[in-house]
Every structure is written in structure tokens, then in C-alpha cells.
Tab-separated table of C-alpha atoms in Angstrom:
chain	number	residue	atom	x	y	z
E	18	MET	CA	25.969	-0.740	11.981
E	19	LYS	CA	27.679	-4.625	12.121
E	20	GLU	CA	30.539	-5.527	10.132
E	21	PHE	CA	29.766	-5.967	6.575
E	22	ALA	CA	32.008	-7.790	4.042
E	23	VAL	CA	33.521	-5.520	0.563
E	24	ALA	CA	32.849	-8.670	-1.234
E	25	HIS	CA	29.460	-8.938	-0.026
E	26	LEU	CA	28.585	-5.483	-1.056
E	27	ALA	CA	30.381	-6.150	-4.426
E	28	ARG	CA	27.754	-8.877	-4.963
E	29	ILE	CA	24.350	-7.307	-3.875
E	30	THR	CA	25.174	-4.322	-5.961
E	31	GLY	CA	26.693	-5.539	-9.055
E	32	GLY	CA	29.643	-3.582	-8.295
E	33	THR	CA	33.286	-4.484	-9.489
E	34	LEU	CA	36.752	-3.643	-7.713
E	35	GLN	CA	38.347	-1.216	-9.632
E	36	PRO	CA	41.512	-3.174	-10.853
E	37	SER	CA	44.383	-1.659	-8.904
E	38	SER	CA	42.036	-1.708	-6.092
E	39	GLY	CA	43.077	-5.415	-5.338
E	40	SER	CA	46.157	-4.706	-2.785
E	41	GLY	CA	44.390	-2.181	-1.086
E	42	CYS	CA	41.073	-3.626	-0.483
E	43	VAL	CA	40.313	-4.588	3.514
E	44	GLY	CA	37.999	-7.357	4.082
E	45	SER	CA	35.062	-5.349	5.752
E	46	PHE	CA	33.992	-2.049	6.650
E	47	THR	CA	32.281	-0.829	10.196
E	48	GLY	CA	29.995	2.019	8.985
E	49	VAL	CA	28.822	4.358	6.312
E	50	SER	CA	28.902	7.692	5.080
E	51	THR	CA	27.912	9.891	2.183
E	52	ASP	CA	29.540	13.562	3.599
E	53	SER	CA	33.453	13.529	3.511
E	54	ARG	CA	33.312	15.667	6.583
E	55	THR	CA	32.075	12.757	8.736
E	56	VAL	CA	33.834	9.666	7.719
E	57	LYS	CA	35.507	7.820	10.568
E	58	ALA	CA	38.075	4.911	10.146
E	59	GLY	CA	36.535	1.858	8.743
E	60	ASP	CA	33.825	3.473	7.224
E	61	CYS	CA	32.696	2.687	3.401
E	62	PHE	CA	32.055	6.172	1.910
E	63	PHE	CA	29.825	6.353	-1.089
E	64	ALA	CA	30.627	9.132	-3.345
E	65	ILE	CA	27.040	10.439	-4.499
E	66	PRO	CA	27.149	13.369	-7.287
E	67	GLY	CA	24.812	16.223	-5.982
E	68	PRO	CA	24.321	19.735	-7.596
E	69	LYS	CA	26.304	21.424	-5.380
E	70	PHE	CA	28.799	19.126	-4.953
E	71	ASP	CA	30.414	15.747	-5.918
E	72	GLY	CA	31.418	12.875	-3.489
E	73	HIS	CA	34.051	11.735	-6.213
E	74	ASP	CA	36.199	14.949	-5.578
E	75	TYR	CA	36.517	14.111	-1.982
E	76	LEU	CA	38.256	10.684	-2.207
E	77	ARG	CA	41.826	11.782	-0.998
E	78	ASP	CA	39.914	12.829	2.140
E	79	ILE	CA	38.119	10.407	3.086
E	80	PHE	CA	41.413	7.890	2.666
E	81	ALA	CA	43.308	9.767	4.828
E	82	LYS	CA	40.800	9.672	7.546
E	83	GLY	CA	40.739	6.140	7.486
E	84	ALA	CA	38.263	5.030	5.187
E	85	ALA	CA	38.062	1.269	4.490
E	86	CYS	CA	36.389	1.683	0.799
E	87	ALA	CA	34.879	3.682	-1.412
E	88	VAL	CA	31.679	3.172	-3.367
E	89	VAL	CA	32.088	4.978	-6.983
E	90	SER	CA	30.361	5.548	-10.505
E	91	ARG	CA	33.401	6.512	-12.587
E	92	LYS	CA	37.003	5.593	-12.909
E	93	SER	CA	39.599	6.957	-11.192
E	94	ASP	CA	42.559	8.261	-12.686
E	95	ASP	CA	44.303	9.755	-9.189
E	96	GLU	CA	47.644	7.622	-8.887
E	97	GLU	CA	47.253	8.433	-5.028
E	98	LEU	CA	44.368	6.196	-4.739
E	99	ALA	CA	46.323	3.268	-6.711
E	100	ASP	CA	46.151	0.957	-3.677
E	101	LYS	CA	43.100	2.158	-2.259
E	102	CYS	CA	39.628	0.309	-2.545
E	103	LEU	CA	37.235	1.266	-4.955
E	104	LEU	CA	34.167	-0.370	-5.876
E	105	GLN	CA	32.545	0.723	-9.131
E	106	VAL	CA	28.690	0.398	-9.459
E	107	ALA	CA	26.439	1.973	-12.103
E	108	ASP	CA	24.813	4.211	-9.646
E	109	THR	CA	25.897	4.808	-6.246
E	110	VAL	CA	22.842	6.163	-4.721
E	111	LYS	CA	21.142	2.573	-5.413
E	112	ALA	CA	23.712	1.198	-4.444
E	113	LEU	CA	23.409	2.617	-1.108
E	114	GLY	CA	19.721	1.107	-0.929
E	115	ALA	CA	20.900	-2.108	-1.845
E	116	LEU	CA	23.341	-2.157	1.033
E	117	ALA	CA	20.665	-0.808	3.252
E	118	ALA	CA	17.701	-3.232	2.326
E	119	GLU	CA	20.237	-6.260	2.757
E	120	TYR	CA	21.197	-4.907	5.901
E	121	ARG	CA	17.763	-4.670	7.199
E	122	ARG	CA	17.016	-8.135	5.755
E	123	GLN	CA	19.962	-9.486	8.408
E	124	ALA	CA	19.488	-7.414	11.292
E	125	GLY	CA	16.830	-8.615	13.648
E	126	PHE	CA	15.202	-5.371	14.538
E	127	LYS	CA	11.721	-4.637	13.618
E	128	VAL	CA	10.870	-1.618	11.393
E	129	VAL	CA	8.129	0.923	11.944
E	130	ALA	CA	7.699	3.169	8.469
E	131	ILE	CA	5.480	6.617	8.643
E	132	THR	CA	4.052	8.032	5.570
E	133	GLY	CA	1.852	11.297	5.380
E	134	SER	CA	1.553	14.563	3.996
E	135	VAL	CA	1.298	16.220	7.639
E	136	GLY	CA	2.719	14.642	10.846
E	137	LYS	CA	5.590	12.254	9.594
E	138	THR	CA	7.939	13.717	12.264
E	139	THR	CA	5.997	14.388	15.099
E	140	THR	CA	4.319	10.977	14.944
E	141	ARG	CA	7.968	9.487	14.438
E	142	GLN	CA	8.922	11.380	18.141
E	143	ILE	CA	6.078	10.559	19.728
E	144	ILE	CA	6.362	6.831	18.604
E	145	TYR	CA	10.054	7.151	19.485
E	146	HIS	CA	9.642	8.901	22.802
E	147	VAL	CA	7.010	6.353	24.135
E	148	LEU	CA	8.849	2.880	22.801
E	149	SER	CA	12.027	3.947	24.025
E	150	ARG	CA	11.188	3.170	27.806
E	151	HIS	CA	10.578	-0.338	26.854
E	152	PHE	CA	13.023	-1.126	23.927
E	153	ARG	CA	16.215	-0.639	22.028
E	154	VAL	CA	14.927	2.152	19.764
E	155	HIS	CA	16.960	3.880	16.781
E	156	GLN	CA	14.942	6.705	14.683
E	157	SER	CA	15.508	8.584	11.656
E	158	PRO	CA	18.055	11.553	12.592
E	159	GLY	CA	15.567	14.265	11.409
E	160	SER	CA	13.513	14.284	8.481
E	161	PHE	CA	15.948	11.258	7.013
E	162	ASN	CA	13.198	10.009	4.282
E	163	ASN	CA	14.514	9.973	0.777
E	164	ASN	CA	16.321	7.953	-0.721
E	165	ILE	CA	19.811	8.618	0.727
E	166	GLY	CA	18.424	9.607	4.190
E	167	LEU	CA	16.610	6.224	4.534
E	168	PRO	CA	19.110	3.567	3.597
E	169	LEU	CA	21.396	5.702	6.227
E	170	THR	CA	18.827	5.635	9.071
E	171	LEU	CA	18.686	2.079	8.579
E	172	LEU	CA	22.609	1.934	8.363
E	173	GLY	CA	22.962	3.286	11.669
E	174	ALA	CA	21.108	1.130	13.540
E	175	LYS	CA	23.170	-0.759	16.189
E	176	THR	CA	23.391	-4.241	16.048
E	177	ASP	CA	21.101	-4.844	19.605
E	178	ASP	CA	18.746	-2.294	18.366
E	179	GLN	CA	15.263	-4.128	18.419
E	180	ILE	CA	13.261	-1.135	16.990
E	181	VAL	CA	13.786	1.257	13.796
E	182	ILE	CA	11.644	3.836	13.328
E	183	THR	CA	11.578	5.854	9.799
E	184	GLU	CA	9.938	7.934	7.509
E	185	LEU	CA	8.810	7.900	3.693
E	186	GLY	CA	8.715	11.095	1.876
E	187	SER	CA	7.983	11.900	-1.594
E	188	ASN	CA	6.928	14.607	-4.041
E	189	HIS	CA	6.434	12.186	-7.291
E	190	PRO	CA	5.047	8.880	-8.310
E	191	ARG	CA	7.005	6.070	-7.492
E	192	GLU	CA	9.232	7.550	-4.943
E	193	ILE	CA	7.475	5.294	-1.633
E	194	PRO	CA	7.685	1.770	-3.416
E	195	TYR	CA	11.410	2.121	-4.120
E	196	LEU	CA	11.704	3.253	-0.224
E	197	THR	CA	9.530	0.793	1.516
E	198	ARG	CA	10.915	-2.146	-0.167
E	199	ILE	CA	14.281	-0.852	1.404
E	200	ALA	CA	12.825	-0.702	4.693
E	201	GLN	CA	10.750	-3.867	4.719
E	202	PRO	CA	8.477	-2.442	7.427
E	203	ASP	CA	6.939	-4.861	9.828
E	204	ILE	CA	4.202	-1.975	10.440
E	205	ALA	CA	3.584	0.866	7.790
E	206	ILE	CA	1.231	4.129	8.957
E	207	VAL	CA	-0.223	6.268	6.676
E	208	THR	CA	-1.298	9.797	8.993
E	209	ASN	CA	-2.996	11.729	6.290
E	210	VAL	CA	-3.414	12.862	2.766
E	211	HIS	CA	-3.534	16.394	1.597
E	212	PRO	CA	-3.035	18.512	-1.342
E	213	ALA	CA	0.495	18.460	-1.339
E	214	HIS	CA	3.461	18.485	-3.743
E	215	LEU	CA	0.852	18.521	-6.639
E	216	GLU	CA	3.410	19.798	-9.017
E	217	GLY	CA	4.796	16.298	-8.851
E	218	PHE	CA	1.324	14.335	-8.289
E	219	GLY	CA	-1.417	16.780	-9.791
E	220	ASP	CA	-4.044	15.280	-7.914
E	221	LEU	CA	-5.249	14.131	-4.642
E	222	GLN	CA	-6.142	10.607	-5.755
E	223	THR	CA	-2.667	10.258	-7.152
E	224	ILE	CA	-1.232	11.100	-4.039
E	225	VAL	CA	-3.346	8.707	-1.807
E	226	ARG	CA	-2.171	5.796	-4.144
E	227	GLU	CA	1.464	6.867	-3.281
E	228	LYS	CA	1.031	7.057	0.439
E	229	LEU	CA	-0.701	3.539	0.603
E	230	SER	CA	2.346	2.169	-1.933
E	231	ILE	CA	3.800	1.668	1.305
E	232	ALA	CA	2.267	-1.228	2.150
E	233	GLU	CA	4.026	-2.925	-1.055
E	234	GLY	CA	7.163	-3.493	1.150
E	235	LEU	CA	5.208	-4.836	4.056
E	236	MET	CA	7.055	-7.959	5.524
E	237	PRO	CA	4.480	-10.988	5.410
E	238	GLY	CA	2.594	-10.715	8.773
E	239	GLY	CA	3.287	-6.941	8.389
E	240	THR	CA	0.440	-4.518	9.756
E	241	LEU	CA	-0.889	-1.460	7.938
E	242	ILE	CA	-2.414	1.443	9.350
E	243	ILE	CA	-4.438	4.530	8.121
E	244	ASN	CA	-6.268	7.359	9.438
E	245	ALA	CA	-9.587	6.226	9.039
E	246	ASP	CA	-10.793	10.160	8.940
E	247	PHE	CA	-9.602	10.509	5.565
E	248	GLU	CA	-12.597	8.724	3.804
E	249	PRO	CA	-10.311	8.532	0.524
E	250	LEU	CA	-7.630	6.525	2.294
E	251	VAL	CA	-10.111	4.199	3.348
E	252	ASN	CA	-12.136	3.804	0.020
E	253	ALA	CA	-8.627	3.091	-1.643
E	254	CYS	CA	-7.765	0.112	0.730
E	255	ARG	CA	-11.002	-1.359	0.483
E	256	ALA	CA	-10.953	-1.121	-2.882
E	257	LYS	CA	-7.934	-3.041	-3.212
E	258	GLY	CA	-9.065	-5.341	-0.948
E	259	ALA	CA	-6.189	-4.452	1.625
E	260	ASP	CA	-6.060	-5.567	4.999
E	261	PHE	CA	-5.570	-2.359	7.149
E	262	VAL	CA	-6.483	-1.219	10.627
E	263	THR	CA	-7.718	2.558	11.454
E	264	PHE	CA	-6.967	4.980	13.956
E	265	GLY	CA	-9.027	8.239	14.025
E	266	LYS	CA	-12.024	10.175	16.212
E	267	SER	CA	-14.725	8.553	13.612
E	268	ASP	CA	-16.747	5.874	14.684
E	269	GLY	CA	-15.901	2.623	14.305
E	270	SER	CA	-11.957	3.626	14.189
E	271	ASP	CA	-10.178	0.475	15.239
E	272	TYR	CA	-8.083	2.900	17.712
E	273	GLN	CA	-10.455	5.915	18.216
E	274	ALA	CA	-9.866	9.205	20.355
E	275	GLY	CA	-13.070	10.693	22.231
E	276	ASN	CA	-13.345	13.866	24.553
E	277	ILE	CA	-10.935	15.732	22.555
E	278	ARG	CA	-9.935	19.264	24.536
E	279	SER	CA	-7.367	21.911	23.715
E	280	GLU	CA	-5.705	23.585	26.619
E	281	GLY	CA	-3.557	26.006	24.751
E	282	ARG	CA	-0.030	24.713	24.854
E	283	ALA	CA	-1.704	21.091	25.128
E	284	SER	CA	-4.721	18.623	24.328
E	285	ARG	CA	-6.195	15.951	26.492
E	286	PHE	CA	-8.353	13.099	24.856
E	287	THR	CA	-9.414	9.770	26.034
E	288	ILE	CA	-8.413	5.962	24.472
E	289	ASP	CA	-10.529	3.245	25.886
E	290	GLY	CA	-11.689	5.444	28.473
E	291	LYS	CA	-7.886	6.227	29.552
E	292	GLU	CA	-7.323	10.015	29.782
E	293	VAL	CA	-4.351	11.228	28.034
E	294	HIS	CA	-2.405	13.959	28.629
E	295	LEU	CA	-0.333	15.428	25.259
E	296	PRO	CA	1.860	18.542	25.825
E	297	LEU	CA	1.515	19.661	22.540
E	298	PRO	CA	-1.539	21.920	21.021
E	299	GLY	CA	-3.855	21.023	18.280
E	300	ARG	CA	-6.100	18.768	17.287
E	301	GLY	CA	-3.579	17.638	14.347
E	302	ASN	CA	-1.128	16.822	17.240
E	303	VAL	CA	-4.275	14.452	18.756
E	304	GLU	CA	-4.178	12.919	15.354
E	305	ASN	CA	-0.206	12.481	15.201
E	306	ALA	CA	-0.622	10.909	19.263
E	307	LEU	CA	-3.660	8.445	18.125
E	308	GLY	CA	-1.483	7.056	14.892
E	309	ALA	CA	1.455	6.528	17.664
E	310	TRP	CA	-0.770	4.794	19.803
E	311	ALA	CA	-1.778	2.212	17.023
E	312	VAL	CA	1.979	1.552	16.196
E	313	CYS	CA	2.854	1.161	19.796
E	314	SER	CA	-0.248	-1.016	20.790
E	315	ARG	CA	0.931	-3.230	18.055
E	316	LEU	CA	3.990	-3.860	19.488
E	317	GLY	CA	2.400	-4.691	22.987
E	318	LEU	CA	2.262	-1.515	24.941
E	319	THR	CA	-0.901	-1.033	26.792
E	320	ILE	CA	-2.618	1.997	27.023
E	321	ASP	CA	-1.226	3.296	30.696
E	322	ASP	CA	2.284	2.370	29.082
E	323	PHE	CA	1.310	4.922	26.478
E	324	ALA	CA	-0.339	7.404	28.616
E	325	SER	CA	2.584	7.549	31.015
E	326	ALA	CA	5.406	7.724	28.470
E	327	ILE	CA	3.503	10.961	26.191
E	328	LYS	CA	2.430	13.136	28.947
E	329	THR	CA	6.585	13.671	29.115
E	330	LEU	CA	6.876	14.313	25.420
E	331	PRO	CA	9.333	16.999	24.614
E	332	PRO	CA	8.442	19.944	21.743
E	333	VAL	CA	9.619	19.033	18.530
E	334	SER	CA	11.638	21.658	16.660
E	335	MET	CA	10.106	23.970	14.358
E	336	ARG	CA	7.062	22.170	13.980
E	337	ALA	CA	4.279	23.928	16.126
E	338	GLU	CA	6.998	24.292	18.417
E	339	LEU	CA	5.713	27.285	21.386
E	340	LEU	CA	8.230	29.859	22.523
E	341	GLN	CA	7.928	32.450	24.859
E	342	ILE	CA	10.399	35.030	24.176
E	343	GLY	CA	9.658	37.649	26.707
E	344	THR	CA	6.300	39.078	26.190
E	345	VAL	CA	5.312	37.670	22.886
E	346	THR	CA	4.248	33.882	22.483
E	347	ILE	CA	5.837	32.423	18.637
E	348	LEU	CA	4.181	29.513	17.055
E	349	SER	CA	7.269	28.148	15.249
E	350	ASP	CA	6.279	26.169	12.515
E	351	CYS	CA	8.667	27.061	9.922
E	352	TYR	CA	9.848	23.275	8.709
E	353	ASN	CA	7.492	22.828	5.720
E	354	ALA	CA	3.849	24.087	4.475
E	355	ASN	CA	0.938	22.497	2.777
E	356	PRO	CA	-3.236	23.280	2.738
E	357	GLY	CA	-3.751	20.657	5.702
E	358	SER	CA	-0.619	21.831	8.052
E	359	MET	CA	-1.225	25.485	7.432
E	360	LYS	CA	-4.992	24.627	8.607
E	361	ASN	CA	-3.822	22.773	11.650
E	362	ALA	CA	-1.185	25.414	12.748
E	363	LEU	CA	-4.343	27.941	12.431
E	364	GLY	CA	-6.533	25.942	14.336
E	365	ILE	CA	-3.972	25.920	17.218
E	366	LEU	CA	-3.182	29.843	16.991
E	367	ALA	CA	-6.784	30.415	17.070
E	368	GLY	CA	-6.815	28.248	20.623
E	369	LEU	CA	-3.657	30.018	22.223
E	370	ASP	CA	-5.629	33.187	23.587
E	371	PRO	CA	-8.673	31.882	25.283
E	372	THR	CA	-9.630	35.506	26.489
E	373	GLY	CA	-9.635	37.186	23.503
E	374	LYS	CA	-7.478	39.513	24.469
E	375	ARG	CA	-4.116	39.178	22.958
E	376	ARG	CA	-3.063	39.835	19.235
E	377	LEU	CA	-2.932	37.263	17.050
E	378	VAL	CA	-0.223	37.811	14.235
E	379	PHE	CA	0.823	35.206	10.878
E	380	ILE	CA	3.811	35.655	9.149
E	381	CYS	CA	2.808	33.574	6.270
E	382	GLY	CA	5.312	31.981	4.001
E	383	GLU	CA	4.317	30.590	0.713
E	384	MET	CA	3.175	27.171	0.184
E	385	ALA	CA	5.333	25.310	-2.545
E	386	GLU	CA	4.956	22.985	-4.784
E	387	LEU	CA	1.195	23.061	-5.482
E	388	GLY	CA	1.420	23.561	-9.102
E	389	GLN	CA	-1.720	24.712	-11.054
E	390	GLN	CA	-3.297	24.777	-8.357
E	391	ALA	CA	-1.422	27.189	-6.001
E	392	GLU	CA	-3.283	30.422	-6.483
E	393	GLN	CA	-6.320	29.128	-5.929
E	394	LEU	CA	-5.097	26.971	-2.494
E	395	HIS	CA	-3.445	30.440	-1.302
E	396	ALA	CA	-7.137	31.833	-1.975
E	397	GLU	CA	-8.423	29.092	0.253
E	398	LEU	CA	-6.036	29.651	2.755
E	399	GLY	CA	-7.091	33.068	2.867
E	400	THR	CA	-10.177	32.046	4.024
E	401	SER	CA	-9.342	29.789	6.958
E	402	ILE	CA	-7.025	33.375	8.086
E	403	ALA	CA	-10.005	34.906	8.098
E	404	GLN	CA	-11.857	32.376	10.123
E	405	ALA	CA	-8.843	31.800	12.537
E	406	GLY	CA	-9.462	35.586	13.619
E	407	VAL	CA	-5.965	36.640	12.745
E	408	GLN	CA	-5.709	40.485	13.075
E	409	LEU	CA	-2.405	40.983	11.371
E	410	MET	CA	-0.927	39.160	8.567
E	411	LEU	CA	2.655	39.627	7.376
E	412	ALA	CA	3.004	37.721	4.022
E	413	VAL	CA	5.934	37.009	2.129
E	414	GLY	CA	6.112	36.483	-1.260
E	415	LYS	CA	3.593	36.546	-4.091
E	416	LEU	CA	1.154	33.688	-3.685
E	417	ALA	CA	1.380	34.575	0.255
E	418	GLY	CA	-0.080	37.658	-1.195
E	419	ILE	CA	-2.970	36.198	-2.971
E	420	ALA	CA	-3.660	34.668	0.569
E	421	ALA	CA	-3.457	38.019	2.370
E	422	GLY	CA	-6.134	39.493	-0.502
E	423	SER	CA	-8.629	36.862	0.395
E	424	ALA	CA	-8.041	37.048	4.248
E	425	GLU	CA	-9.154	40.576	3.721
E	426	ALA	CA	-12.127	39.863	1.703
E	427	ASN	CA	-13.483	37.244	3.835
E	428	ALA	CA	-12.623	38.597	7.369
E	429	ARG	CA	-15.852	39.929	9.358
E	430	HIS	CA	-12.985	41.710	12.051
E	431	ASN	CA	-10.230	43.844	11.937
E	432	LEU	CA	-7.624	42.251	9.924
E	433	GLN	CA	-4.777	43.919	8.737
E	434	THR	CA	-2.121	42.624	5.833
E	435	LYS	CA	1.258	43.324	4.654
E	436	CYS	CA	2.972	42.208	1.914
E	437	PHE	CA	6.730	41.384	1.676
E	438	PRO	CA	8.806	40.041	-1.311
E	439	ASP	CA	10.879	37.879	0.476
E	440	THR	CA	11.932	36.707	3.979
E	441	ILE	CA	15.007	39.291	4.521
E	442	SER	CA	12.575	42.313	4.056
E	443	VAL	CA	9.958	41.078	6.404
E	444	ARG	CA	12.918	40.036	9.209
E	445	ASN	CA	14.226	43.719	8.379
E	446	ASN	CA	10.505	45.405	8.952
E	447	LEU	CA	9.821	43.292	12.124
E	448	ASN	CA	10.369	45.981	14.673
E	449	GLU	CA	7.549	48.391	12.768
E	450	PHE	CA	4.821	45.912	13.332
E	451	VAL	CA	5.406	43.777	16.023
E	452	LYS	CA	4.380	44.395	19.326
E	453	ASP	CA	4.241	43.054	23.072
E	454	TYR	CA	2.172	40.437	23.813
E	455	ASP	CA	1.440	39.371	20.445
E	456	ILE	CA	1.011	35.791	19.556
E	457	ILE	CA	2.493	34.861	16.144
E	458	LEU	CA	2.162	32.016	14.499
E	459	ILE	CA	5.356	31.571	11.587
E	460	LYS	CA	4.883	29.033	8.856
E	461	GLY	CA	5.808	28.450	5.329
E	462	SER	CA	7.862	25.710	3.315
E	463	ARG	CA	11.179	25.710	3.505
E	464	THR	CA	11.915	27.606	0.534
E	465	ALA	CA	10.774	30.657	2.510
E	466	LYS	CA	13.578	29.901	5.608
E	467	LEU	CA	11.110	31.605	8.269
E	468	GLU	CA	13.506	30.277	11.085
E	469	VAL	CA	15.421	33.434	10.570
E	470	VAL	CA	12.361	35.301	11.555
E	471	VAL	CA	12.071	33.443	14.891
E	472	GLU	CA	15.623	34.287	15.741
E	473	LYS	CA	14.937	38.065	14.587
E	474	LEU	CA	12.454	38.212	17.011
E	475	LYS	CA	14.426	36.516	19.978
E	476	GLU	CA	16.523	39.387	19.384
E	477	LEU	CA	14.093	41.913	19.606
E	478	PHE	CA	12.133	40.487	22.310
E	479	SER	CA	14.625	38.692	24.823
E	480	HIS	CA	14.166	40.992	27.620
E	481	SER	CA	12.393	41.192	30.494
E	482	GLY	CA	9.899	44.343	30.022
E	483	PRO	CA	7.827	45.552	27.699
E	484	ARG	CA	9.533	47.262	24.643
E	485	LYS	CA	8.575	50.290	22.735
E	486	LEU	CA	7.103	50.035	19.478
E	487	THR	CA	8.118	51.552	16.142
E	488	LYS	CA	4.720	51.767	14.431
E	489	GLN	CA	1.790	50.190	14.812
E	490	MET	CA	-1.067	48.495	12.380
């Protein structure tokens, strides 16, 4: 980030320098950190209290590393900090957001903000990959999509960056309005809406309102882009009289994909007569790519520019990431799960073996934060599992067990299931159930931490020849 005056920070946050700080206060800072382990000389450190750690406990450490100042929410009586620059505010997280909003106002870059129930990160990665060929682009370092991550993304932009791509996430109402007013996007895109975080939202209509509130922070003349294939989104925009453009497979979409074909590990489709090769599987990723094209088009790229760049897109870690480990194929989608993303992943799994000769395996974690609808939505997931042709399901957790029971009840083929109480249990028993040449989908919410299952499968199958199975189902 560019140099920022401590005095200006005090004005925009309403903070006050602790009385003893006067002589220790430098005029400005050149970076921001919320993690004492990564503080660099010249940084401003925001002491954020959390469930496990409190930044106020590490003030000595950050000044020893050369921090220029620290933003705190309580007075320090530590004599060793008497000559250090401490700015006291009511809330350090809100102060971080205020700084990010002001920095964004001063900066010359454009901001793209992405929200939606599914596909935010993949859409961001596609946009970044394509735009980086034509502009100096900064993006969220991972899923930095909350009231701490978003400000850090904006503040991490360099002075010569032209475009910043951000994600805005939410698990309860009125989070996105706060975030979008910090980001002040030039382009805001809603990828889709699905039943997700129902524990905080209650119903789909509340989710629709929350996602569309991203438009509240749009810059004058900014563009709202929505997925036309989701009628609740379109209807809500029309009811509000909002200006918007659309993407999707639906007729009448402003940005439309046609002739969509799945090629196992990749997809092909056409936009305005131009064939696009997407090295990601599944119709959900076609939607993500089409949303990305809508953004890139608004920023001046041609469809030839887009098609040329996207064909070299690398895989997105833990999001429909295809791995070939020895004889088994793994579809690693461990980052998160809700009904929409589960259905997308199962669709990808079903298309990975066009010969029908390999066994389809689903290691299924629970979908978290679904509130009172959790059991019903897991039962509905079971129907999708059966329809996808899964032959072996290893369920992790009680709710995944409900999905397994529903899958067995709805299957018209030989579907075997095994339920485990937790991730460690399934990890320790993989050797008994998974066999050579299986195609394995691994997906569940972050609470399941199913990436440890992926690592165990790598351990079991990272060799040149077939292995001997301990037990078959």
C-alpha cells in the first residue's frame, strides 16, 4: 500500500493517541497487519481480539519488529510501550474497515466484488487469470471475504495496481452491505443463490436480499451483474427497479453460453459463436466462467481475449480439483458444501467415467449451518447421490448418514453405504473400502476437514502399480 499518515488514520477512525504516545509516533506507515507473526518494519498493526488469540497480547512483539504504530481498543499500562505509537479506537475491526474504505477512495484502481452461494473463489480466479494478461491486477489472497479479510485485500493492493478483485461472504443478514460500502465496487457480480447458511438466514428469500445488497456500495455508474438462471435473483432485481445485466444459459441473457459439452476433466461451450475451452469440469464451472466473461467484457476485453486466456487456467485448490493418484482419480472439493455445490460436484463425478466401467465413490461430509432444514436438505442430497450413480458412499457424521439412508432408498442400482462418526474414523478405514481405479469425490463443509482424507489417499495410492485391497464392498 502507499504511505498513509497516522494523523489521517486517527481522523477517519475517531481514534485518539494514548497520552504517552506523542514522542513515539512516526508520521506515517507503509503496510497493515493483523498477525504479529507477519509484521514488517513500518507496518500499522491492528490489535484484533479473537476467540483464541488477542492482538493486544503481542504489542511488544510487533514493535520489536519495527512496527510504526498499533491500533488498539483498550489502554495499555505496559511501561515498555510508553514511548510507542498507540492509537486507541472503540473497535479495531471497524477501524480496519474505515482505513480500507478511505484507502480505496484515494486509490486509482477499479474494484470487482463477487458474492454468491457457490463459485465465488473459482469465479475470482478465472477473472484474475484472464485480466492479468492485460492489466496489473491484485486479488484476495485466498477466501478473504469477511470484515477482516476484505479490508486486508484492499490494503494489500500496490500503488500501481489497476484492478482489485474481491470476494464478499456472509452467513447472516447485513454483512454484505457493510462489506460493499468498504469495497465500493465498480462491478459487482452475484454468481447464484442456493440454500446456504440457513442457520443465520432462515430462508432463500433472505439470502437473495443479502446477496443483492452488494449493489448498495456500487460506485456511481457501477454495474451489477446477476445470474439469469436463478429466477429469484432476477425477480428481486426487477421488483426493486434496479439496473442490472445478466449472464447464464437462459434465453435473453446479456451474456449467454450455448452448445455446452462436458469432456470429463474439461468443458467446452460457445459465446457469440466463439468456442471456449475451459479446463475445469462441470456445468457449475461453465456458469462461473460465463460470469467471469461478463466482468471481463465490461472491462474492455474481447471474447477472443477471453477464450485465449481461459484455456490455460490452472486448477483451483480444493474446489473441484481433479487429482490422479496412482490408479485412482480424486475429485477434491473439500473447501465447503451446501446443497447447490453438492449437486454441482455430483454432476461432475457422474461425468468423469463415460465408459461406465469404473466405480464411483463419494466420501461425504455434512453440510453445515443449514438450521432447521438440515435433515430435510441432507435427505434431498441422498436423492441426488442416487441419481449420480454413486456405487459406494462413505458418510462422515450424523447428517451425512441421513443422506446415505436416503441414497440407498432411492437408488435403482447397487449402492453400498458405510457411516462413520468423524473424519478421523473414515481416514483410518480407507484401506478397507477404496480400491484401485475408483473415481472418488470428497466433499463436505470446512468443519469436516476432509482434506486429511485426500492426504491419506495419496499415501495409499502414490505408487506405480495396483495395490492389494484389504476388504471390498
